[in-house]
A tleap script that builds the chain and sets N, CA, C and O, in Angstrom:
source leaprc.protein.ff14SB
mol = sequence {
  NMET PHE PHE PHE PHE LEU ASN ASN GLU LYS
  ASN ILE PHE GLN THR THR PHE LYS PHE LYS
  SER GLN THR ASN SER GLN THR ALA HIE ALA
  TYR ASN ASP LYS TYR SER HIE TRP GLN GLN
  ILE ARG ASN HIE LEU LEU GLU GLN THR TYR
  ILE LEU PRO LYS ILE TYR PHE LEU ILE CYS
  PHE TYR PHE VAL LEU PHE LYS ASN GLY CPHE
}
set mol.1.N position { 0.830 -1.203 0.000 }
set mol.1.CA position { 0.000 0.000 0.000 }
set mol.1.C position { 0.868 1.259 0.000 }
set mol.1.O position { 0.571 2.234 -0.690 }
set mol.2.N position { 1.931 1.218 0.777 }
set mol.2.CA position { 2.806 2.387 0.852 }
set mol.2.C position { 3.502 2.636 -0.486 }
set mol.2.O position { 3.620 3.778 -0.930 }
set mol.3.N position { 3.967 1.546 -1.130 }
set mol.3.CA position { 4.622 1.712 -2.424 }
set mol.3.C position { 3.630 2.182 -3.490 }
set mol.3.O position { 3.985 2.964 -4.372 }
set mol.4.N position { 2.419 1.715 -3.407 }
set mol.4.CA position { 1.397 2.190 -4.335 }
set mol.4.C position { 1.173 3.694 -4.155 }
set mol.4.O position { 0.990 4.425 -5.128 }
set mol.5.N position { 1.190 4.141 -2.904 }
set mol.5.CA position { 1.008 5.563 -2.638 }
set mol.5.C position { 2.162 6.380 -3.217 }
set mol.5.O position { 1.954 7.448 -3.792 }
set mol.6.N position { 3.391 5.861 -3.055 }
set mol.6.CA position { 4.544 6.569 -3.618 }
set mol.6.C position { 4.446 6.643 -5.142 }
set mol.6.O position { 4.678 7.695 -5.739 }
set mol.7.N position { 4.104 5.529 -5.754 }
set mol.7.CA position { 3.995 5.501 -7.201 }
set mol.7.C position { 2.878 6.436 -7.671 }
set mol.7.O position { 3.025 7.131 -8.677 }
set mol.8.N position { 1.779 6.448 -6.950 }
set mol.8.CA position { 0.658 7.294 -7.303 }
set mol.8.C position { 1.035 8.771 -7.178 }
set mol.8.O position { 0.677 9.589 -8.025 }
set mol.9.N position { 1.763 9.098 -6.106 }
set mol.9.CA position { 2.217 10.485 -5.941 }
set mol.9.C position { 3.122 10.903 -7.096 }
set mol.9.O position { 3.028 12.023 -7.600 }
set mol.10.N position { 3.990 9.998 -7.502 }
set mol.10.CA position { 4.906 10.319 -8.596 }
set mol.10.C position { 4.122 10.605 -9.882 }
set mol.10.O position { 4.422 11.556 -10.604 }
set mol.11.N position { 3.122 9.775 -10.156 }
set mol.11.CA position { 2.330 9.984 -11.366 }
set mol.11.C position { 1.542 11.291 -11.295 }
set mol.11.O position { 1.437 12.020 -12.281 }
set mol.12.N position { 0.997 11.574 -10.126 }
set mol.12.CA position { 0.252 12.825 -9.968 }
set mol.12.C position { 1.176 14.018 -10.184 }
set mol.12.O position { 0.806 14.996 -10.835 }
set mol.13.N position { 2.387 13.922 -9.628 }
set mol.13.CA position { 3.330 15.021 -9.796 }
set mol.13.C position { 3.697 15.202 -11.267 }
set mol.13.O position { 3.778 16.326 -11.763 }
set mol.14.N position { 3.918 14.087 -11.954 }
set mol.14.CA position { 4.286 14.192 -13.371 }
set mol.14.C position { 3.155 14.806 -14.199 }
set mol.14.O position { 3.399 15.652 -15.060 }
set mol.15.N position { 1.927 14.380 -13.938 }
set mol.15.CA position { 0.820 14.912 -14.737 }
set mol.15.C position { 0.583 16.388 -14.428 }
set mol.15.O position { 0.306 17.171 -15.337 }
set mol.16.N position { 0.687 16.775 -13.157 }
set mol.16.CA position { 0.474 18.192 -12.846 }
set mol.16.C position { 1.598 19.037 -13.418 }
set mol.16.O position { 1.364 20.149 -13.892 }
set mol.17.N position { 2.827 18.511 -13.376 }
set mol.17.CA position { 3.939 19.274 -13.933 }
set mol.17.C position { 3.775 19.431 -15.442 }
set mol.17.O position { 4.035 20.498 -15.998 }
set mol.18.N position { 3.341 18.352 -16.098 }
set mol.18.CA position { 3.117 18.428 -17.543 }
set mol.18.C position { 2.010 19.440 -17.858 }
set mol.18.O position { 2.120 20.219 -18.804 }
set mol.19.N position { 0.959 19.415 -17.062 }
set mol.19.CA position { -0.139 20.344 -17.291 }
set mol.19.C position { 0.312 21.783 -17.052 }
set mol.19.O position { -0.069 22.687 -17.796 }
set mol.20.N position { 1.125 21.996 -16.015 }
set mol.20.CA position { 1.602 23.358 -15.747 }
set mol.20.C position { 2.481 23.864 -16.882 }
set mol.20.O position { 2.335 25.005 -17.321 }
set mol.21.N position { 3.392 23.024 -17.356 }
set mol.21.CA position { 4.268 23.476 -18.435 }
set mol.21.C position { 3.464 23.742 -19.705 }
set mol.21.O position { 3.766 24.670 -20.456 }
set mol.22.N position { 2.435 22.918 -19.941 }
set mol.22.CA position { 1.614 23.134 -21.132 }
set mol.22.C position { 0.851 24.452 -21.032 }
set mol.22.O position { 0.782 25.205 -22.004 }
set mol.23.N position { 0.281 24.733 -19.869 }
set mol.23.CA position { -0.470 25.981 -19.735 }
set mol.23.C position { 0.470 27.176 -19.787 }
set mol.23.O position { 0.092 28.231 -20.296 }
set mol.24.N position { 1.689 27.032 -19.272 }
set mol.24.CA position { 2.634 28.138 -19.362 }
set mol.24.C position { 2.990 28.433 -20.813 }
set mol.24.O position { 3.078 29.595 -21.209 }
set mol.25.N position { 3.194 27.383 -21.609 }
set mol.25.CA position { 3.515 27.628 -23.012 }
set mol.25.C position { 2.321 28.244 -23.736 }
set mol.25.O position { 2.494 29.091 -24.613 }
set mol.26.N position { 1.109 27.821 -23.372 }
set mol.26.CA position { -0.068 28.415 -24.009 }
set mol.26.C position { -0.199 29.887 -23.644 }
set mol.26.O position { -0.490 30.715 -24.507 }
set mol.27.N position { 0.012 30.222 -22.376 }
set mol.27.CA position { -0.091 31.629 -21.994 }
set mol.27.C position { 1.033 32.438 -22.621 }
set mol.27.O position { 0.847 33.614 -22.936 }
set mol.28.N position { 2.202 31.821 -22.807 }
set mol.28.CA position { 3.291 32.544 -23.463 }
set mol.28.C position { 2.924 32.856 -24.909 }
set mol.28.O position { 3.185 33.957 -25.392 }
set mol.29.N position { 2.316 31.884 -25.605 }
set mol.29.CA position { 1.895 32.147 -26.980 }
set mol.29.C position { 0.821 33.227 -27.020 }
set mol.29.O position { 0.846 34.100 -27.887 }
set mol.30.N position { -0.118 33.170 -26.087 }
set mol.30.CA position { -1.166 34.188 -26.057 }
set mol.30.C position { -0.565 35.555 -25.757 }
set mol.30.O position { -0.985 36.558 -26.334 }
set mol.31.N position { 0.405 35.600 -24.870 }
set mol.31.CA position { 1.068 36.865 -24.533 }
set mol.31.C position { 1.781 37.425 -25.753 }
set mol.31.O position { 1.704 38.623 -26.026 }
set mol.32.N position { 2.473 36.564 -26.486 }
set mol.32.CA position { 3.178 37.033 -27.673 }
set mol.32.C position { 2.205 37.521 -28.735 }
set mol.32.O position { 2.455 38.534 -29.388 }
set mol.33.N position { 1.091 36.805 -28.912 }
set mol.33.CA position { 0.103 37.233 -29.897 }
set mol.33.C position { -0.529 38.556 -29.497 }
set mol.33.O position { -0.839 39.388 -30.350 }
set mol.34.N position { -0.719 38.749 -28.188 }
set mol.34.CA position { -1.397 39.958 -27.734 }
set mol.34.C position { -0.494 41.173 -27.874 }
set mol.34.O position { -0.961 42.248 -28.249 }
set mol.35.N position { 0.796 41.018 -27.579 }
set mol.35.CA position { 1.680 42.168 -27.533 }
set mol.35.C position { 2.601 42.275 -28.738 }
set mol.35.O position { 3.439 43.176 -28.789 }
set mol.36.N position { 2.466 41.378 -29.709 }
set mol.36.CA position { 3.319 41.511 -30.880 }
set mol.36.C position { 2.943 42.765 -31.668 }
set mol.36.O position { 3.803 43.390 -32.289 }
set mol.37.N position { 1.651 43.136 -31.644 }
set mol.37.CA position { 1.210 44.352 -32.321 }
set mol.37.C position { 1.872 45.575 -31.695 }
set mol.37.O position { 2.372 46.445 -32.407 }
set mol.38.N position { 1.876 45.642 -30.363 }
set mol.38.CA position { 2.515 46.773 -29.695 }
set mol.38.C position { 4.017 46.733 -29.877 }
set mol.38.O position { 4.669 47.778 -29.901 }
set mol.39.N position { 4.577 45.535 -30.005 }
set mol.39.CA position { 6.013 45.435 -30.264 }
set mol.39.C position { 6.339 45.996 -31.645 }
set mol.39.O position { 7.360 46.660 -31.821 }
set mol.40.N position { 5.475 45.730 -32.625 }
set mol.40.CA position { 5.701 46.289 -33.957 }
set mol.40.C position { 5.590 47.807 -33.930 }
set mol.40.O position { 6.388 48.501 -34.560 }
set mol.41.N position { 4.593 48.331 -33.194 }
set mol.41.CA position { 4.451 49.784 -33.084 }
set mol.41.C position { 5.682 50.387 -32.414 }
set mol.41.O position { 6.184 51.429 -32.833 }
set mol.42.N position { 6.161 49.712 -31.362 }
set mol.42.CA position { 7.332 50.219 -30.646 }
set mol.42.C position { 8.560 50.220 -31.564 }
set mol.42.O position { 9.333 51.178 -31.568 }
set mol.43.N position { 8.739 49.150 -32.338 }
set mol.43.CA position { 9.869 49.114 -33.259 }
set mol.43.C position { 9.753 50.210 -34.306 }
set mol.43.O position { 10.749 50.836 -34.670 }
set mol.44.N position { 8.536 50.442 -34.791 }
set mol.44.CA position { 8.331 51.482 -35.783 }
set mol.44.C position { 8.665 52.856 -35.202 }
set mol.44.O position { 9.305 53.678 -35.857 }
set mol.45.N position { 8.221 53.093 -33.963 }
set mol.45.CA position { 8.515 54.378 -33.336 }
set mol.45.C position { 10.000 54.536 -33.070 }
set mol.45.O position { 10.541 55.635 -33.198 }
set mol.46.N position { 10.669 53.446 -32.701 }
set mol.46.CA position { 12.109 53.532 -32.487 }
set mol.46.C position { 12.832 53.852 -33.786 }
set mol.46.O position { 13.791 54.625 -33.791 }
set mol.47.N position { 12.377 53.260 -34.894 }
set mol.47.CA position { 12.979 53.592 -36.182 }
set mol.47.C position { 12.713 55.052 -36.532 }
set mol.47.O position { 13.589 55.741 -37.055 }
set mol.48.N position { 11.502 55.520 -36.242 }
set mol.48.CA position { 11.183 56.915 -36.542 }
set mol.48.C position { 12.015 57.867 -35.694 }
set mol.48.O position { 12.503 58.880 -36.195 }
set mol.49.N position { 12.181 57.545 -34.409 }
set mol.49.CA position { 12.975 58.442 -33.570 }
set mol.49.C position { 14.435 58.400 -33.980 }
set mol.49.O position { 15.193 59.314 -33.657 }
set mol.50.N position { 14.842 57.356 -34.686 }
set mol.50.CA position { 16.196 57.352 -35.215 }
set mol.50.C position { 16.289 58.220 -36.465 }
set mol.50.O position { 17.327 58.835 -36.712 }
set mol.51.N position { 15.213 58.280 -37.262 }
set mol.51.CA position { 15.253 58.996 -38.543 }
set mol.51.C position { 14.797 60.449 -38.385 }
set mol.51.O position { 15.350 61.343 -39.026 }
set mol.52.N position { 13.789 60.688 -37.533 }
set mol.52.CA position { 13.192 62.020 -37.476 }
set mol.52.C position { 14.172 63.134 -37.092 }
set mol.52.O position { 14.125 64.189 -37.724 }
set mol.53.N position { 15.045 62.975 -36.113 }
set mol.53.CA position { 15.979 64.081 -35.831 }
set mol.53.C position { 16.850 64.436 -37.021 }
set mol.53.O position { 17.199 65.602 -37.205 }
set mol.54.N position { 17.210 63.443 -37.836 }
set mol.54.CA position { 17.985 63.749 -39.040 }
set mol.54.C position { 17.160 64.601 -39.998 }
set mol.54.O position { 17.680 65.535 -40.608 }
set mol.55.N position { 15.861 64.275 -40.130 }
set mol.55.CA position { 14.995 65.048 -41.021 }
set mol.55.C position { 14.834 66.470 -40.497 }
set mol.55.O position { 14.916 67.434 -41.258 }
set mol.56.N position { 14.603 66.591 -39.186 }
set mol.56.CA position { 14.479 67.931 -38.603 }
set mol.56.C position { 15.760 68.725 -38.789 }
set mol.56.O position { 15.713 69.918 -39.089 }
set mol.57.N position { 16.888 68.083 -38.615 }
set mol.57.CA position { 18.161 68.778 -38.795 }
set mol.57.C position { 18.322 69.251 -40.236 }
set mol.57.O position { 18.785 70.365 -40.478 }
set mol.58.N position { 17.939 68.406 -41.193 }
set mol.58.CA position { 18.056 68.810 -42.591 }
set mol.58.C position { 17.128 69.974 -42.914 }
set mol.58.O position { 17.514 70.879 -43.654 }
set mol.59.N position { 15.901 69.965 -42.368 }
set mol.59.CA position { 14.965 71.060 -42.617 }
set mol.59.C position { 15.497 72.355 -42.015 }
set mol.59.O position { 15.479 73.398 -42.669 }
set mol.60.N position { 15.969 72.293 -40.776 }
set mol.60.CA position { 16.516 73.504 -40.144 }
set mol.60.C position { 17.760 73.980 -40.877 }
set mol.60.O position { 17.958 75.182 -41.054 }
set mol.61.N position { 18.596 73.044 -41.302 }
set mol.61.CA position { 19.799 73.397 -42.049 }
set mol.61.C position { 19.430 74.102 -43.352 }
set mol.61.O position { 20.074 75.074 -43.747 }
set mol.62.N position { 18.378 73.596 -44.022 }
set mol.62.CA position { 17.915 74.212 -45.259 }
set mol.62.C position { 17.419 75.633 -45.004 }
set mol.62.O position { 17.770 76.554 -45.741 }
set mol.63.N position { 16.600 75.815 -43.957 }
set mol.63.CA position { 16.063 77.147 -43.686 }
set mol.63.C position { 17.158 78.113 -43.257 }
set mol.63.O position { 17.132 79.285 -43.633 }
set mol.64.N position { 18.110 77.636 -42.481 }
set mol.64.CA position { 19.175 78.534 -42.017 }
set mol.64.C position { 20.062 78.947 -43.184 }
set mol.64.O position { 20.443 80.114 -43.284 }
set mol.65.N position { 20.394 78.018 -44.062 }
set mol.65.CA position { 21.342 78.350 -45.119 }
set mol.65.C position { 20.679 79.060 -46.290 }
set mol.65.O position { 21.187 80.077 -46.763 }
set mol.66.N position { 19.547 78.536 -46.767 }
set mol.66.CA position { 19.030 79.005 -48.046 }
set mol.66.C position { 17.916 80.029 -47.912 }
set mol.66.O position { 17.603 80.709 -48.889 }
set mol.67.N position { 17.308 80.164 -46.747 }
set mol.67.CA position { 16.260 81.163 -46.588 }
set mol.67.C position { 16.793 82.474 -46.024 }
set mol.67.O position { 16.059 83.458 -45.929 }
set mol.68.N position { 18.063 82.487 -45.653 }
set mol.68.CA position { 18.646 83.727 -45.137 }
set mol.68.C position { 19.565 84.381 -46.162 }
set mol.68.O position { 20.417 85.197 -45.810 }
set mol.69.N position { 19.392 84.025 -47.414 }
set mol.69.CA position { 20.135 84.686 -48.476 }
set mol.69.C position { 21.576 84.260 -48.574 }
set mol.69.O position { 22.412 85.014 -49.071 }
set mol.70.N position { 21.884 83.062 -48.109 }
set mol.70.CA position { 23.278 82.604 -48.198 }
set mol.70.C position { 23.574 82.159 -49.621 }
set mol.70.O position { 24.692 81.736 -49.916 }
savepdb mol mol.pdb
quit
């Protein structure tokens, strides 16, 4: 009876661990699906913040040089 209890505990532990890992992977996939859109927006904004100061600098450079009669 005692050995049966040990074996039963082991099986219960294995099944619960398998179920936990499965649900964790499912929630991870759901998390990625939910926030991948915001990740794309964030990447787009990061690219823009890399490009926009260069554009602003070129516009200001143009106005300073060519609109002041240089």
